[in-house]
Coordinates of N, CA and C in Angstrom, one line a residue:
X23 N 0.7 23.0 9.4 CA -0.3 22.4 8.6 C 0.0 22.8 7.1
X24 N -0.2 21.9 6.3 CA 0.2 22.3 4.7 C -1.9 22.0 4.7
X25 N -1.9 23.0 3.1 CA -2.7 22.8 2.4 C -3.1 21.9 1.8
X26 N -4.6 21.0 1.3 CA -4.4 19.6 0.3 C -3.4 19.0 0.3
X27 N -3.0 18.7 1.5 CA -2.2 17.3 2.0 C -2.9 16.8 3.3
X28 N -3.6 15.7 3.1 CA -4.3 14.7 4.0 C -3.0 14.5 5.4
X29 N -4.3 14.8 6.2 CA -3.3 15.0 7.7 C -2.7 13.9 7.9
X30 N -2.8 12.7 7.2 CA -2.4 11.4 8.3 C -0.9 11.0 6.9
X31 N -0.7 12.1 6.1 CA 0.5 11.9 5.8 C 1.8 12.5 6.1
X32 N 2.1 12.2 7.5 CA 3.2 12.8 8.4 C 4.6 12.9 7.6
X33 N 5.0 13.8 8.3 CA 6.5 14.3 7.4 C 7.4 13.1 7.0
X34 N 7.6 11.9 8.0 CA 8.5 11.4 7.6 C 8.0 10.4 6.5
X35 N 6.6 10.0 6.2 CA 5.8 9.3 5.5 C 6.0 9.8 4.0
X36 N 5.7 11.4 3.8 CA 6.1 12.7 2.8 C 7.7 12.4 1.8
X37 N 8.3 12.3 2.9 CA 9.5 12.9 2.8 C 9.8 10.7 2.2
X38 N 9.3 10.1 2.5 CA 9.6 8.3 1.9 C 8.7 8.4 0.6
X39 N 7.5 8.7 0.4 CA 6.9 9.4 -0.6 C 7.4 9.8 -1.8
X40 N 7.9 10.8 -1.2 CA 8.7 12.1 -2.2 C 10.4 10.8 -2.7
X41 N 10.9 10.5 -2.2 CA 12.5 9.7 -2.5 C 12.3 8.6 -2.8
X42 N 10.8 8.0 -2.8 CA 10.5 6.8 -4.1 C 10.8 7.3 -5.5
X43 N 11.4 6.5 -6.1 CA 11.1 6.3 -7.8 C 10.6 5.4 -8.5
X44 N 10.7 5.5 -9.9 CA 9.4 5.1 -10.2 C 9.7 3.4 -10.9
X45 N 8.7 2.8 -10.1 CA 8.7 1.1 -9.8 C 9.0 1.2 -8.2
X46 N 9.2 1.9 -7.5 CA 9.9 1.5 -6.3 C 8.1 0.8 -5.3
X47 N 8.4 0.3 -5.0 CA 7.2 -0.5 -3.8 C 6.5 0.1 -2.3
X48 N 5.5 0.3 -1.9 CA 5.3 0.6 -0.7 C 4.4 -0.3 -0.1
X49 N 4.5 -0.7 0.9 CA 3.7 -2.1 1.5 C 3.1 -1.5 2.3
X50 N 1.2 -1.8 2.6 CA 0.6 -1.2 3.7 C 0.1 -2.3 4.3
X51 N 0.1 -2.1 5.7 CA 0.0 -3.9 6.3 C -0.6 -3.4 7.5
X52 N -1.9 -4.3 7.6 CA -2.6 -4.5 8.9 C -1.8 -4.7 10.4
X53 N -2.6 -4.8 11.0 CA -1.8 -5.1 12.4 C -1.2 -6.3 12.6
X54 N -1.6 -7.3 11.7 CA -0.8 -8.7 12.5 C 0.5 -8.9 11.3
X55 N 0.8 -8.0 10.5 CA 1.7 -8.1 9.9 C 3.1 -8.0 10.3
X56 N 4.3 -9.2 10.1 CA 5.4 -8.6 10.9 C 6.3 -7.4 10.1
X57 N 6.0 -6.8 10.5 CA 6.3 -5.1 9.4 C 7.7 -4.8 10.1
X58 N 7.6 -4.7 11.2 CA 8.9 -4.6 11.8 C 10.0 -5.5 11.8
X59 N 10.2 -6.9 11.2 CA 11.0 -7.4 11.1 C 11.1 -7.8 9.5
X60 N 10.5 -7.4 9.0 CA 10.6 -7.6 7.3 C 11.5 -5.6 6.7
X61 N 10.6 -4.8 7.2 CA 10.8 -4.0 6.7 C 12.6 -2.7 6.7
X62 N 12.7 -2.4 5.5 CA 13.6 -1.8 5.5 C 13.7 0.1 6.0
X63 N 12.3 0.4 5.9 CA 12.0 1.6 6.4 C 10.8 1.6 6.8
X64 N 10.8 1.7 8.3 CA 8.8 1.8 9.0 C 8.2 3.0 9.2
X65 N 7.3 3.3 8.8 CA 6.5 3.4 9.5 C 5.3 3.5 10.0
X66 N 5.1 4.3 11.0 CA 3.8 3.2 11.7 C 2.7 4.1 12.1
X67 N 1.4 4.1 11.8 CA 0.2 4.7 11.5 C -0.7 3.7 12.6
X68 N -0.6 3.8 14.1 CA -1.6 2.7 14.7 C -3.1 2.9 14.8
X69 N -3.9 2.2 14.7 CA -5.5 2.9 15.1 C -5.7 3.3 13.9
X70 N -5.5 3.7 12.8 CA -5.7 3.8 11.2 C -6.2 2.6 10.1
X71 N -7.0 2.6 9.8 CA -7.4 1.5 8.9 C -6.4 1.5 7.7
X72 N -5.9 0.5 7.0 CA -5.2 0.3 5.5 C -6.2 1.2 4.6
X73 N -7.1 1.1 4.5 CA -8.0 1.3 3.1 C -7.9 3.2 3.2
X74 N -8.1 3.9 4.8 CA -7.7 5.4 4.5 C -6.5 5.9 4.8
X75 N -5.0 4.8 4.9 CA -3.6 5.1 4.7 C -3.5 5.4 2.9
X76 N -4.3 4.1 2.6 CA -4.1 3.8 0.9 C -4.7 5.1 0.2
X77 N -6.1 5.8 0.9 CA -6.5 6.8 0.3 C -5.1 7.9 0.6
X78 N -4.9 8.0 1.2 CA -4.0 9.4 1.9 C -3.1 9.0 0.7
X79 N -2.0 8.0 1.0 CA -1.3 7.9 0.0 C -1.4 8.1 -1.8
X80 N -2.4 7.7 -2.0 CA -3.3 7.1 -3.1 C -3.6 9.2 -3.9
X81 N -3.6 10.2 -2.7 CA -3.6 11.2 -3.3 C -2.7 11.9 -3.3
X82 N -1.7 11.0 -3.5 CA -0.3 11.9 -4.0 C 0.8 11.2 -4.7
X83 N 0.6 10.2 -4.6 CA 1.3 9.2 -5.2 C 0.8 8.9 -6.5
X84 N 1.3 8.4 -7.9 CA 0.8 8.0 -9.1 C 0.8 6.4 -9.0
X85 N 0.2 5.7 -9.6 CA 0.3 4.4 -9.9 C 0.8 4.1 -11.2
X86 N 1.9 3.2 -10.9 CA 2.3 2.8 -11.9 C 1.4 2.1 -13.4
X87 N 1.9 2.9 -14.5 CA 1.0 2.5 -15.8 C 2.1 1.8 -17.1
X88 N 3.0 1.6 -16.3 CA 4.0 0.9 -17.1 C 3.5 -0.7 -16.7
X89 N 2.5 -1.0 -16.1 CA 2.6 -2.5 -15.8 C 1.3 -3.2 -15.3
X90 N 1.5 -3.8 -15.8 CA -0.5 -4.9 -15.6 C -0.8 -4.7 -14.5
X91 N -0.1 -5.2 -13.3 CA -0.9 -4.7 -11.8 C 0.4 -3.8 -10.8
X92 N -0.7 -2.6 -11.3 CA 0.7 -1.6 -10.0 C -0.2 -2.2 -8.5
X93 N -0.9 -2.9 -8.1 CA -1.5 -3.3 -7.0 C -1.1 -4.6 -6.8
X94 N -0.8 -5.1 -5.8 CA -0.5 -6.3 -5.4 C -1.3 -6.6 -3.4
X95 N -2.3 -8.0 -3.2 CA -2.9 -7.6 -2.3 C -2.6 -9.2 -1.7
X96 N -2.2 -9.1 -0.5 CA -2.0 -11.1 0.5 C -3.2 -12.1 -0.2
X97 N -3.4 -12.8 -1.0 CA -4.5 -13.8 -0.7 C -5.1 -14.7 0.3
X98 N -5.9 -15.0 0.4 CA -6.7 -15.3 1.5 C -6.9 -16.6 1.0
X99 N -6.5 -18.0 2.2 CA -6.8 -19.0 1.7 C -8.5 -19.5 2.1
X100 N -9.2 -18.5 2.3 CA -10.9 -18.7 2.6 C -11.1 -17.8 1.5
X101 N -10.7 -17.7 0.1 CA -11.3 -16.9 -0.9 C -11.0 -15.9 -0.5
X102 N -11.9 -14.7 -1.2 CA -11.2 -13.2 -1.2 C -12.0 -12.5 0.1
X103 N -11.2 -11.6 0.2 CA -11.5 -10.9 1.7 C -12.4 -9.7 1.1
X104 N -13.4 -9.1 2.0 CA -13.9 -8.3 1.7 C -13.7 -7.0 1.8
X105 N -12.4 -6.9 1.7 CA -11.2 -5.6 2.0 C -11.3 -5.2 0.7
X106 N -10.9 -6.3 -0.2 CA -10.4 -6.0 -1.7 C -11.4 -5.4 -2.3
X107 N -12.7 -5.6 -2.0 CA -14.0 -4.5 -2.8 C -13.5 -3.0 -2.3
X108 N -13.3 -2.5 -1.1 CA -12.4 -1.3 -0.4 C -11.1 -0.9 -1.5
X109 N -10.4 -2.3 -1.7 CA -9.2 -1.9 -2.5 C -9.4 -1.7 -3.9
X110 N -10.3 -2.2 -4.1 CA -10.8 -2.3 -5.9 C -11.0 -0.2 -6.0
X111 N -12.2 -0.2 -5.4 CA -12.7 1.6 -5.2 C -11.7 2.1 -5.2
X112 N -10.8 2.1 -4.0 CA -9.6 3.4 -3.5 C -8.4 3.5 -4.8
X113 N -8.0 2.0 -5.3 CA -7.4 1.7 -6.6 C -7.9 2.6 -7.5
X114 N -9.1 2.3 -7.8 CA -10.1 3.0 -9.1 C -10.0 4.4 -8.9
X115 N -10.4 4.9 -8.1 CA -10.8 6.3 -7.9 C -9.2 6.9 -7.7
X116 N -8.2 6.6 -7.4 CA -7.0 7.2 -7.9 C -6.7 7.5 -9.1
X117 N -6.8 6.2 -9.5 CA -6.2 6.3 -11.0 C -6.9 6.7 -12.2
X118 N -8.6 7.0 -11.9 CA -9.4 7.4 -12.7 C -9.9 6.6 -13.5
X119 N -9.7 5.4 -13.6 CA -9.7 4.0 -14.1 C -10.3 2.8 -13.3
X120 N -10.5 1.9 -13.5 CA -10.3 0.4 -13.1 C -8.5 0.3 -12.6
X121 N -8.1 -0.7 -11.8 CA -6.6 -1.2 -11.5 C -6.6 -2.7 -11.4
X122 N -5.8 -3.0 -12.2 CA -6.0 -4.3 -11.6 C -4.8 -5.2 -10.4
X123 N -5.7 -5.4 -9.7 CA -4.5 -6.0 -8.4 C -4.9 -7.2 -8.4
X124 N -2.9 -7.6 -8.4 CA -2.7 -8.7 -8.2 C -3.1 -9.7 -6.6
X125 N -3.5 -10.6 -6.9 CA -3.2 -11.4 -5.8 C -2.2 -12.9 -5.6
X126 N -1.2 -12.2 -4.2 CA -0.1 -12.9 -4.4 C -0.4 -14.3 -2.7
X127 N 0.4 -15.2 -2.8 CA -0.1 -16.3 -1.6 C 1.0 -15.1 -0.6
X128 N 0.9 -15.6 1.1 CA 1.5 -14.9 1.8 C 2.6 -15.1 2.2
X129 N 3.5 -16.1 1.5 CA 4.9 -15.9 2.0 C 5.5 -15.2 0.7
X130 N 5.2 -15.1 -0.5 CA 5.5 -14.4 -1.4 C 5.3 -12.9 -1.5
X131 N 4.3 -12.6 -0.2 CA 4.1 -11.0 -0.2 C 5.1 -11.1 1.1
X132 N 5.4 -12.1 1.6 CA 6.4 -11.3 2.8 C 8.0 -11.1 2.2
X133 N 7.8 -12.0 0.9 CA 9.3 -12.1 0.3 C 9.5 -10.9 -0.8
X134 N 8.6 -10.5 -0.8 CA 8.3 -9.1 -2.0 C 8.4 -7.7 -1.0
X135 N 7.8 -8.0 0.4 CA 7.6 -7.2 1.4 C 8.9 -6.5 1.5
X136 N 10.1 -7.5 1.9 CA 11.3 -7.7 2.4 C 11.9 -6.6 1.2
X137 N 11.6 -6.6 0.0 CA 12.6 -5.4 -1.1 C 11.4 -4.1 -1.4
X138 N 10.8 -4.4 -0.5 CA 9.9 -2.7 -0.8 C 10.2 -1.7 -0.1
X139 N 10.6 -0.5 -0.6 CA 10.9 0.8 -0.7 C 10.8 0.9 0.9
X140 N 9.4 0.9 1.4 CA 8.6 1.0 2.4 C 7.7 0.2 2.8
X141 N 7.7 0.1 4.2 CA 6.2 -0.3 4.8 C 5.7 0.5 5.9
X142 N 4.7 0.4 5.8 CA 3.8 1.6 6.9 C 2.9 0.8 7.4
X143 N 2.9 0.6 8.6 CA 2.3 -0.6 9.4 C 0.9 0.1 10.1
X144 N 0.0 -0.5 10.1 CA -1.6 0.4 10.2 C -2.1 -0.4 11.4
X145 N -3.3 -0.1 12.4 CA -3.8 -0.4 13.0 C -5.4 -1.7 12.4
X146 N -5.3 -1.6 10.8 CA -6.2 -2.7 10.6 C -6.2 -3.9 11.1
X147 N -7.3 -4.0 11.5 CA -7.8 -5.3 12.1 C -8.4 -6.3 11.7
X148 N -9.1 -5.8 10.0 CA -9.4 -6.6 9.4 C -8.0 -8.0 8.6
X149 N -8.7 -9.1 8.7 CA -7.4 -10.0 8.3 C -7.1 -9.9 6.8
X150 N -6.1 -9.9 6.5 CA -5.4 -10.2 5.2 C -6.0 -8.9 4.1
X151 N -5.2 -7.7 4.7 CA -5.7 -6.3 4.6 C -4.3 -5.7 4.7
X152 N -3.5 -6.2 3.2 CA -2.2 -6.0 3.2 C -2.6 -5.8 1.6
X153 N -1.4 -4.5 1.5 CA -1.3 -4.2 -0.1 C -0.2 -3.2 -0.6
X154 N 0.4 -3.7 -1.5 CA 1.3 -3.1 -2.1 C 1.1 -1.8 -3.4
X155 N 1.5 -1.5 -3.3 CA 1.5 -0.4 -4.0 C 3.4 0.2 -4.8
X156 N 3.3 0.2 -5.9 CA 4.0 -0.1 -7.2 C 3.6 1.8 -7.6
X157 N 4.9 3.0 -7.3 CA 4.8 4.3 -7.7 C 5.0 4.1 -9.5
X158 N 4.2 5.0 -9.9 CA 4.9 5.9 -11.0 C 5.0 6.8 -11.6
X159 N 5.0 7.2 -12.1 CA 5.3 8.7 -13.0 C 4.6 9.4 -12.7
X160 N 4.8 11.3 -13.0 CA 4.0 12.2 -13.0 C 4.4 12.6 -14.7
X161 N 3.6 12.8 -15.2 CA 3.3 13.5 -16.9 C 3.7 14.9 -16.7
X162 N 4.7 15.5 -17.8 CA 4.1 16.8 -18.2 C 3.1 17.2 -18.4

């Protein structure tokens, strides 16, 4: 067990974490997402909701401030899902800020999906409860 490291961020999760740079992508994707045939490095978090992968992640990872939206979230063609009020908070409260996240249509998040760093495939069940996440910098 490490200290102030959230348990559901398992070594090999850490260790994809830690070998991002900065701009590199991490995709968090519900359960109906095909994560396993898009993705270039898995893995897989089942029975875990996206919104407390994104917290776990979200406290150790920086968000990118080189760029209008270090967030990118699937759009929903029935309007906005009520995930994204979840994403708006977990967004916010990392960054100490407001974030603003993009919303992209869903073959364009699976075409974005396909060059990210990572995806970590979650047990959410809620629909269209996919979100990218854009690292960046740590400050002196």
């Amino acid at each position: 067990m490490l200290k102030n490291i959230d348990p559901l961020l398992t070594g090999d999760l850490l260790a994809i974490l830690r070998d991002m740079g900065h701009g590199d992508e991490i995709v968090l994707t519900d359960a109906n997402f095909p994560a396993a045939a898009l993705a270039r490095r898995l893995i897989r978090l089942p029975g875990i909701g996206v919104d407390r992968v994104a917290e776990a992640i979200l406290s150790v990872m920086p968000l990118d401030d080189f760029v209008d939206a270090p967030a990118a979230a699937m759009s929903s063609p029935d309007g906005r899902p009520p995930i994204y009020d979840d994403f708006d908070r977990i967004l916010s409260d990392a960054a100490g800020a407001p974030v603003t996240m993009e919303e992209i249509d869903r073959f364009a998040f699976y075409d974005r999906a396909k060059t990210a760093y990572a995806i970590v495939a979650t047990g959410e069940r809620r629909l269209y409860a996919n979100l990218i996440l854009k690292k960046g910098v740590l400050r002196a």
